PDB file of C-alpha atoms in Angstrom:
ATOM      1  CA  MET A 282       1.514  17.327 -19.794  1.00  0.00           C
ATOM      2  CA  ALA A 283       1.001  17.143 -16.042  1.00  0.00           C
ATOM      3  CA  ARG A 284       4.119  17.183 -13.892  1.00  0.00           C
ATOM      4  CA  ALA A 285       4.801  13.832 -12.239  1.00  0.00           C
ATOM      5  CA  GLY A 286       3.567  13.696  -8.657  1.00  0.00           C
ATOM      6  CA  LEU A 287       1.295  16.715  -8.905  1.00  0.00           C
ATOM      7  CA  THR A 288      -2.390  15.947  -8.577  1.00  0.00           C
ATOM      8  CA  THR A 289      -5.347  18.202  -7.998  1.00  0.00           C
ATOM      9  CA  GLU A 290      -5.791  16.726  -4.516  1.00  0.00           C
ATOM     10  CA  ARG A 291      -2.148  17.300  -3.616  1.00  0.00           C
ATOM     11  CA  LEU A 292      -2.308  20.874  -4.878  1.00  0.00           C
ATOM     12  CA  VAL A 293      -5.507  21.621  -2.957  1.00  0.00           C
ATOM     13  CA  GLN A 294      -4.022  20.172   0.235  1.00  0.00           C
ATOM     14  CA  ALA A 295      -0.875  22.248  -0.254  1.00  0.00           C
ATOM     15  CA  GLY A 296      -3.038  25.290  -0.982  1.00  0.00           C
ATOM     16  CA  ALA A 297      -4.938  24.708   2.273  1.00  0.00           C
ATOM     17  CA  GLU A 298      -1.658  24.466   4.188  1.00  0.00           C
ATOM     18  CA  LEU A 299      -0.460  27.646   2.477  1.00  0.00           C
ATOM     19  CA  ALA A 300      -3.710  29.390   3.462  1.00  0.00           C
ATOM     20  CA  ASP A 301      -3.111  28.427   7.095  1.00  0.00           C
ATOM     21  CA  ALA A 302       0.437  29.759   6.914  1.00  0.00           C
ATOM     22  CA  VAL A 303      -0.032  33.046   5.040  1.00  0.00           C
ATOM     23  CA  GLY A 304      -3.782  33.699   4.986  1.00  0.00           C
ATOM     24  CA  PHE A 305      -6.482  32.591   2.596  1.00  0.00           C
ATOM     25  CA  GLU A 306      -6.488  35.852   0.639  1.00  0.00           C
ATOM     26  CA  GLN A 307      -2.797  35.375  -0.204  1.00  0.00           C
ATOM     27  CA  VAL A 308      -3.334  31.992  -1.883  1.00  0.00           C
ATOM     28  CA  THR A 309      -2.833  32.065  -5.652  1.00  0.00           C
ATOM     29  CA  VAL A 310      -1.736  29.591  -8.281  1.00  0.00           C
ATOM     30  CA  SER A 311       1.548  31.515  -8.520  1.00  0.00           C
ATOM     31  CA  ALA A 312       2.161  31.259  -4.765  1.00  0.00           C
ATOM     32  CA  LEU A 313       1.365  27.557  -4.889  1.00  0.00           C
ATOM     33  CA  ALA A 314       3.718  27.051  -7.833  1.00  0.00           C
ATOM     34  CA  ARG A 315       6.525  28.627  -5.808  1.00  0.00           C
ATOM     35  CA  GLN A 316       5.849  26.027  -3.076  1.00  0.00           C
ATOM     36  CA  PHE A 317       6.524  23.256  -5.588  1.00  0.00           C
ATOM     37  CA  ASP A 318       9.330  25.126  -7.378  1.00  0.00           C
ATOM     38  CA  VAL A 319       7.494  24.915 -10.696  1.00  0.00           C
ATOM     39  CA  LYS A 320       6.104  27.441 -13.132  1.00  0.00           C
ATOM     40  CA  ALA A 321       2.488  28.439 -12.540  1.00  0.00           C
ATOM     41  CA  ALA A 322       1.611  27.261 -16.039  1.00  0.00           C
ATOM     42  CA  SER A 323       2.423  23.685 -15.027  1.00  0.00           C
ATOM     43  CA  LEU A 324      -0.420  23.774 -12.482  1.00  0.00           C
ATOM     44  CA  TYR A 325      -3.100  24.760 -14.980  1.00  0.00           C
ATOM     45  CA  SER A 326      -3.614  21.165 -16.064  1.00  0.00           C
ATOM     46  CA  HIS A 327      -4.981  20.619 -12.514  1.00  0.00           C
ATOM     47  CA  LEU A 328      -6.497  24.010 -11.656  1.00  0.00           C
ATOM     48  CA  LYS A 329      -8.344  26.533 -13.825  1.00  0.00           C
ATOM     49  CA  ASN A 330      -7.127  29.597 -11.946  1.00  0.00           C
ATOM     50  CA  SER A 331      -6.662  31.029  -8.462  1.00  0.00           C
ATOM     51  CA  GLN A 332     -10.426  31.244  -7.917  1.00  0.00           C
ATOM     52  CA  ASP A 333     -10.758  27.527  -8.729  1.00  0.00           C
ATOM     53  CA  LEU A 334      -7.996  26.805  -6.203  1.00  0.00           C
ATOM     54  CA  LYS A 335      -9.738  28.901  -3.539  1.00  0.00           C
ATOM     55  CA  THR A 336     -13.067  27.219  -4.227  1.00  0.00           C
ATOM     56  CA  ARG A 337     -11.476  23.788  -3.874  1.00  0.00           C
ATOM     57  CA  ILE A 338      -9.816  24.830  -0.600  1.00  0.00           C
ATOM     58  CA  ALA A 339     -13.202  26.063   0.634  1.00  0.00           C
ATOM     59  CA  LEU A 340     -14.795  22.724  -0.256  1.00  0.00           C
ATOM     60  CA  LEU A 341     -12.013  20.858   1.549  1.00  0.00           C
ATOM     61  CA  ALA A 342     -12.418  23.046   4.635  1.00  0.00           C
ATOM     62  CA  LEU A 343     -16.199  22.608   4.695  1.00  0.00           C
ATOM     63  CA  GLU A 344     -15.779  18.837   4.437  1.00  0.00           C
ATOM     64  CA  GLU A 345     -13.116  18.674   7.157  1.00  0.00           C
ATOM     65  CA  LEU A 346     -15.171  20.846   9.471  1.00  0.00           C
ATOM     66  CA  ALA A 347     -18.384  18.890   8.833  1.00  0.00           C
ATOM     67  CA  ASP A 348     -16.602  15.619   9.577  1.00  0.00           C
ATOM     68  CA  ARG A 349     -15.253  17.012  12.852  1.00  0.00           C
ATOM     69  CA  VAL A 350     -18.620  18.391  13.877  1.00  0.00           C
ATOM     70  CA  ALA A 351     -20.387  15.107  13.080  1.00  0.00           C
ATOM     71  CA  ALA A 352     -17.892  13.170  15.184  1.00  0.00           C
ATOM     72  CA  ALA A 353     -18.227  15.635  18.074  1.00  0.00           C
ATOM     73  CA  LEU A 354     -22.035  15.555  18.018  1.00  0.00           C
ATOM     74  CA  ALA A 355     -22.380  11.775  18.090  1.00  0.00           C
ATOM     75  CA  GLY A 356     -24.442  10.806  21.131  1.00  0.00           C
ATOM     76  CA  ARG A 357     -24.862  14.370  22.417  1.00  0.00           C
ATOM     77  CA  ALA A 358     -27.930  16.517  22.884  1.00  0.00           C
ATOM     78  CA  GLY A 359     -28.953  19.851  24.342  1.00  0.00           C
ATOM     79  CA  LYS A 360     -26.269  22.071  25.802  1.00  0.00           C
ATOM     80  CA  ASP A 361     -23.659  19.329  25.457  1.00  0.00           C
ATOM     81  CA  ALA A 362     -24.281  19.203  21.694  1.00  0.00           C
ATOM     82  CA  LEU A 363     -24.369  22.986  21.420  1.00  0.00           C
ATOM     83  CA  ALA A 364     -21.016  23.321  23.200  1.00  0.00           C
ATOM     84  CA  ALA A 365     -19.418  20.494  21.194  1.00  0.00           C
ATOM     85  CA  PHE A 366     -20.567  22.079  17.940  1.00  0.00           C
ATOM     86  CA  ALA A 367     -19.284  25.527  18.916  1.00  0.00           C
ATOM     87  CA  ASP A 368     -15.978  24.189  20.245  1.00  0.00           C
ATOM     88  CA  VAL A 369     -15.259  22.338  17.007  1.00  0.00           C
ATOM     89  CA  TYR A 370     -15.649  25.556  15.017  1.00  0.00           C
ATOM     90  CA  ARG A 371     -13.482  27.495  17.455  1.00  0.00           C
ATOM     91  CA  ASP A 372     -10.785  24.814  17.582  1.00  0.00           C
ATOM     92  CA  TYR A 373     -10.745  24.456  13.796  1.00  0.00           C
ATOM     93  CA  ALA A 374     -10.337  28.225  13.393  1.00  0.00           C
ATOM     94  CA  ARG A 375      -7.377  28.174  15.772  1.00  0.00           C
ATOM     95  CA  GLU A 376      -5.727  25.156  14.128  1.00  0.00           C
ATOM     96  CA  HIS A 377      -6.485  26.142  10.534  1.00  0.00           C
ATOM     97  CA  PRO A 378      -7.071  29.902  10.263  1.00  0.00           C
ATOM     98  CA  GLY A 379      -6.728  29.970   6.487  1.00  0.00           C
ATOM     99  CA  ARG A 380      -9.058  27.037   5.971  1.00  0.00           C
ATOM    100  CA  TYR A 381     -11.558  28.520   8.399  1.00  0.00           C
ATOM    101  CA  ALA A 382     -11.566  31.697   6.312  1.00  0.00           C
ATOM    102  CA  ALA A 383     -11.948  29.555   3.188  1.00  0.00           C
ATOM    103  CA  ALA A 384     -14.995  27.816   4.646  1.00  0.00           C
ATOM    104  CA  ARG A 385     -16.758  31.180   4.554  1.00  0.00           C
ATOM    105  CA  LEU A 386     -16.034  31.790   0.855  1.00  0.00           C
ATOM    106  CA  ARG A 387     -19.186  32.607  -1.061  1.00  0.00           C
ATOM    107  CA  LEU A 388     -19.830  29.734  -3.462  1.00  0.00           C
ATOM    108  CA  ASP A 389     -22.079  29.727  -6.484  1.00  0.00           C
ATOM    109  CA  PRO A 390     -25.442  28.073  -5.710  1.00  0.00           C
ATOM    110  CA  GLU A 391     -24.690  24.817  -7.531  1.00  0.00           C
ATOM    111  CA  THR A 392     -21.294  24.362  -5.881  1.00  0.00           C
ATOM    112  CA  ALA A 393     -22.723  25.302  -2.485  1.00  0.00           C
ATOM    113  CA  ALA A 394     -25.544  22.769  -2.826  1.00  0.00           C
ATOM    114  CA  ALA A 395     -23.056  20.004  -3.655  1.00  0.00           C
ATOM    115  CA  SER A 396     -20.676  20.968  -0.841  1.00  0.00           C
ATOM    116  CA  ALA A 397     -20.643  19.982   2.825  1.00  0.00           C
ATOM    117  CA  GLY A 398     -22.382  23.288   3.576  1.00  0.00           C
ATOM    118  CA  PRO A 399     -25.839  21.692   3.736  1.00  0.00           C
ATOM    119  CA  ARG A 400     -24.446  19.168   6.258  1.00  0.00           C
ATOM    120  CA  HIS A 401     -23.484  22.081   8.515  1.00  0.00           C
ATOM    121  CA  ALA A 402     -27.023  23.445   8.344  1.00  0.00           C
ATOM    122  CA  GLN A 403     -28.504  19.984   8.998  1.00  0.00           C
ATOM    123  CA  MET A 404     -26.286  19.481  12.030  1.00  0.00           C
ATOM    124  CA  THR A 405     -27.217  22.901  13.396  1.00  0.00           C
ATOM    125  CA  ARG A 406     -30.889  22.069  12.956  1.00  0.00           C
ATOM    126  CA  ALA A 407     -30.321  18.698  14.632  1.00  0.00           C
ATOM    127  CA  ILE A 408     -28.976  20.498  17.696  1.00  0.00           C
ATOM    128  CA  LEU A 409     -31.973  22.807  17.694  1.00  0.00           C
ATOM    129  CA  ARG A 410     -34.432  19.899  17.630  1.00  0.00           C
ATOM    130  CA  GLY A 411     -33.299  19.285  21.193  1.00  0.00           C
ATOM    131  CA  TYR A 412     -34.671  22.726  22.028  1.00  0.00           C
ATOM    132  CA  ASP A 413     -38.057  22.048  20.412  1.00  0.00           C
ATOM    133  CA  LEU A 414     -38.043  25.070  18.091  1.00  0.00           C
ATOM    134  CA  THR A 415     -40.405  25.271  15.136  1.00  0.00           C
ATOM    135  CA  GLU A 416     -40.184  27.366  11.991  1.00  0.00           C
ATOM    136  CA  PRO A 417     -39.476  30.195  11.492  1.00  0.00           C
ATOM    137  CA  ASP A 418     -37.823  30.310  14.919  1.00  0.00           C
ATOM    138  CA  GLN A 419     -35.515  27.435  14.013  1.00  0.00           C
ATOM    139  CA  THR A 420     -34.149  29.383  11.028  1.00  0.00           C
ATOM    140  CA  HIS A 421     -33.715  32.473  13.204  1.00  0.00           C
ATOM    141  CA  ALA A 422     -31.832  30.361  15.748  1.00  0.00           C
ATOM    142  CA  VAL A 423     -29.563  28.846  13.061  1.00  0.00           C
ATOM    143  CA  ARG A 424     -28.639  32.358  11.974  1.00  0.00           C
ATOM    144  CA  LEU A 425     -28.193  33.511  15.574  1.00  0.00           C
ATOM    145  CA  LEU A 426     -25.799  30.662  16.388  1.00  0.00           C
ATOM    146  CA  GLY A 427     -23.818  31.154  13.184  1.00  0.00           C
ATOM    147  CA  SER A 428     -23.535  34.885  13.817  1.00  0.00           C
ATOM    148  CA  VAL A 429     -22.447  34.492  17.428  1.00  0.00           C
ATOM    149  CA  PHE A 430     -19.957  31.695  16.773  1.00  0.00           C
ATOM    150  CA  HIS A 431     -18.382  33.202  13.669  1.00  0.00           C
ATOM    151  CA  GLY A 432     -18.396  36.704  15.092  1.00  0.00           C
ATOM    152  CA  TYR A 433     -16.761  35.666  18.354  1.00  0.00           C
ATOM    153  CA  ILE A 434     -14.204  33.470  16.599  1.00  0.00           C
ATOM    154  CA  SER A 435     -13.331  36.264  14.159  1.00  0.00           C
ATOM    155  CA  LEU A 436     -12.836  38.796  16.933  1.00  0.00           C
ATOM    156  CA  GLU A 437     -10.905  36.360  19.091  1.00  0.00           C
ATOM    157  CA  THR A 438      -8.527  35.255  16.330  1.00  0.00           C
ATOM    158  CA  ALA A 439      -7.895  38.907  15.478  1.00  0.00           C
ATOM    159  CA  GLY A 440      -6.738  39.462  19.079  1.00  0.00           C
ATOM    160  CA  GLY A 441      -9.810  41.432  20.090  1.00  0.00           C
ATOM    161  CA  PHE A 442     -10.115  39.832  23.525  1.00  0.00           C
ATOM    162  CA  SER A 443      -6.479  39.448  24.482  1.00  0.00           C
ATOM    163  CA  HIS A 444      -6.114  42.735  26.355  1.00  0.00           C
ATOM    164  CA  SER A 445      -8.704  42.507  29.087  1.00  0.00           C
ATOM    165  CA  ALA A 446     -10.133  40.279  31.785  1.00  0.00           C
ATOM    166  CA  PRO A 447     -11.938  37.966  32.054  1.00  0.00           C
ATOM    167  CA  GLY A 448     -10.169  35.592  29.744  1.00  0.00           C
ATOM    168  CA  SER A 449     -11.564  34.624  26.387  1.00  0.00           C
ATOM    169  CA  GLN A 450     -12.360  31.048  27.487  1.00  0.00           C
ATOM    170  CA  GLU A 451     -14.421  32.322  30.404  1.00  0.00           C
ATOM    171  CA  THR A 452     -16.432  34.538  28.069  1.00  0.00           C
ATOM    172  CA  TRP A 453     -16.857  31.674  25.573  1.00  0.00           C
ATOM    173  CA  SER A 454     -18.316  29.475  28.312  1.00  0.00           C
ATOM    174  CA  TRP A 455     -20.554  32.315  29.475  1.00  0.00           C
ATOM    175  CA  ILE A 456     -21.866  32.801  25.923  1.00  0.00           C
ATOM    176  CA  LEU A 457     -22.617  29.090  25.522  1.00  0.00           C
ATOM    177  CA  ASP A 458     -24.491  29.083  28.852  1.00  0.00           C
ATOM    178  CA  ARG A 459     -26.559  32.106  27.789  1.00  0.00           C
ATOM    179  CA  LEU A 460     -27.314  30.655  24.353  1.00  0.00           C
ATOM    180  CA  ASP A 461     -28.453  27.409  25.945  1.00  0.00           C
ATOM    181  CA  ALA A 462     -30.736  29.309  28.343  1.00  0.00           C
ATOM    182  CA  LEU A 463     -32.114  31.424  25.505  1.00  0.00           C
ATOM    183  CA  LEU A 464     -32.854  28.365  23.359  1.00  0.00           C
ATOM    184  CA  ARG A 465     -34.463  26.463  26.258  1.00  0.00           C
ATOM    185  CA  ASN A 466     -36.671  29.438  27.086  1.00  0.00           C
ATOM    186  CA  TRP A 467     -37.392  30.605  23.526  1.00  0.00           C
ATOM    187  CA  PRO A 468     -40.712  32.391  23.570  1.00  0.00           C
ATOM    188  CA  ALA A 469     -43.595  30.513  21.977  1.00  0.00           C
ATOM    189  CA  PRO A 470     -45.159  32.269  18.942  1.00  0.00           C
TER     190      PRO A 470
END
């Protein structure tokens, strides 16, 4: 029988908060059970196992991030949209490091297709329409932006830029300027 007050949604939310506090890799059903002062077995009526918990946290993070990106992109185009998109990812990673890591969890194809992941790709492509790219260049550009944003955010959150000048924000702005220029001047096939 399920413990009163424990729901799958509540457990996933608590798991996401735990991921932000201790790191996504440290999240397990046992660690979550300790948060609620219950035995791990009492959570198995809501969660299959630790992988199920991590998948659900990833889905939550993808949804939260997609909602934030959609709100930030409303009414924007060109460099303004590009910067808003990038800043949402960077801010989310700073506010929710565990969830940000979860959003990069490899999902099985069916789960990925039903997640907010496709929304992220659609929003990236929407930004790129402002730069008038056609296929396959648009796909290359989606991958370029994802690589630059996630790579920079990963290095920055690991402290990789904290020991030298110029400051990380200055470099972030410089990168966004250069990406905008690259996209505006993308060579025609």
